[in-house]
Every structure is written in structure tokens, then in C-alpha cells.
Amino acid sequence: MLKEKMADALNRQINEELYSAYLYLSMSAYFDSIGLKGFANWMMVQYKEEMDHAMKIYNYLLSQGESVKLLSLKEPPHKWDSPLHAFEETLKHEQHITQCINNLVDLAEELKDRPTYNFLQWYIDEQVEEEENDREIINELKLIGDSHNGLFMLDRELAQRKYVPLIQEKE
Ligand code: FEO
């Protein structure tokens, strides 16, 4: 059993991860609609990874004998000014998620909840990687500027991204 405050905070994080999935699915549809299939693929993989992030917390709560309480999701935006704008918004969103994870870690420390503290370490590493990926793509998009050829090449590169399911081990 977890302290109620910790279980509630983890339930709210499931909602944050599910909203992330919803946002990236919306971005995938946006990229598809403007003919950037590689960008659409990248975001579709991101959507699936976010579902895994939510399910990892879902499974953790259940393994601790806690209830999973699914909350309502807000509506994500449907379009962006440009690929660069979409990725800048992605990075901003991931920085928000990093802050959420940091707050959860602080709470686990405050409550001396060692299992949850350990559980959250995976998310700390994951956030470093997510922000780094977004920054790299933002830098490439800035270098590309108005070059259609550059955008086409990046689209082909992003088409290579493959989804690797997270193994849902029983925590
Ligand atoms: Fe699950 Fe992109 O943070």
C-alpha cells in the first residue's frame, strides 16, 4: 500500500502521460495532413511510447494494491504553424512532464516511500532522453530553414523510427 497522497499523485501522472499520448497522436495526424509521413511516423511512435509510460504507472499502482483512477483528458491542439513550431511545443510539453516527475520524486522522498522512489528513476532517465531527442530535431529544423530539400531529407530520417514496446514487468 502507498500513502494516499502518493497514490493520488501517481494517478494524476497517468493522466499526464495519457494526455502526452493524445497530444502526439494529434501531431501525427497534423503531419500526415501536410504530407510529412516520416514526421507522422515519429509522432505515432511517440504516442505509443507515452501509452507505455502510462501503463507502467498503471501496473505499478495495481501491484501496490492501489486503485487506478482514470481522469478526463483535455482536448489537444489540432494544428501548428510549422514542423518547428510543433517540435518547440513538444519540447515545452516534455519540460512540463520532467517537472511533474521531479515533483513525484520529491514527494516520494518526503514520504520516505523507497519503492516509489526507485520506480521513478526510470522516468528520470527517460525524460533526459526525450528532451534531448526534441532538441536535436529542433536544431535540425532550424538549420533546414526554408529548404524543401532539407525537410524532405529529415522526413525520410524520421520515417526510420521504430516502436519498441516497453516490457511491462510486474513491479
Ligand atoms: Fe512520458 Fe514524454 O513523457
Coordinates of N, CA, C and O and ligand atoms in Angstrom, one line a residue, residues 17 20 24 46 50 53 94 97 127 130, ligand 1:
E17 N 0.5 11.4 -18.7 CA 1.1 10.5 -19.8 C 0.1 10.2 -20.9 O 0.5 10.2 -22.1
S20 N -0.1 13.2 -23.0 CA 1.0 13.3 -23.9 C 0.8 12.4 -25.1 O 1.0 12.8 -26.2
Y24 N 0.5 13.8 -29.0 CA 1.4 13.3 -30.1 C 0.6 12.6 -31.2 O 1.0 12.6 -32.3
Q46 N 6.0 8.0 -30.8 CA 6.0 8.8 -29.6 C 4.6 8.5 -28.8 O 4.6 8.3 -27.6
E50 N 4.2 6.9 -25.1 CA 3.5 7.5 -24.0 C 2.5 6.6 -23.4 O 2.3 6.7 -22.2
H53 N 4.3 4.6 -21.1 CA 4.6 5.3 -19.8 C 3.4 5.3 -18.8 O 3.6 5.1 -17.6
E94 N 7.4 18.4 -22.8 CA 8.3 17.4 -22.1 C 9.0 18.1 -20.9 O 9.2 17.4 -19.9
I97 N 6.5 17.7 -18.3 CA 6.5 16.4 -17.8 C 7.7 16.1 -16.8 O 7.6 15.5 -15.8
Q127 N 13.1 11.0 -19.3 CA 12.9 12.4 -19.6 C 14.2 13.1 -20.2 O 14.1 14.0 -21.0
E130 N 14.1 12.1 -23.8 CA 13.1 12.7 -24.5 C 13.4 14.2 -24.9 O 13.2 14.6 -26.0
Ligands
FEO1 FE1 6.1 10.2 -20.9 FE2 7.2 12.1 -23.0 O1 6.9 11.7 -21.2

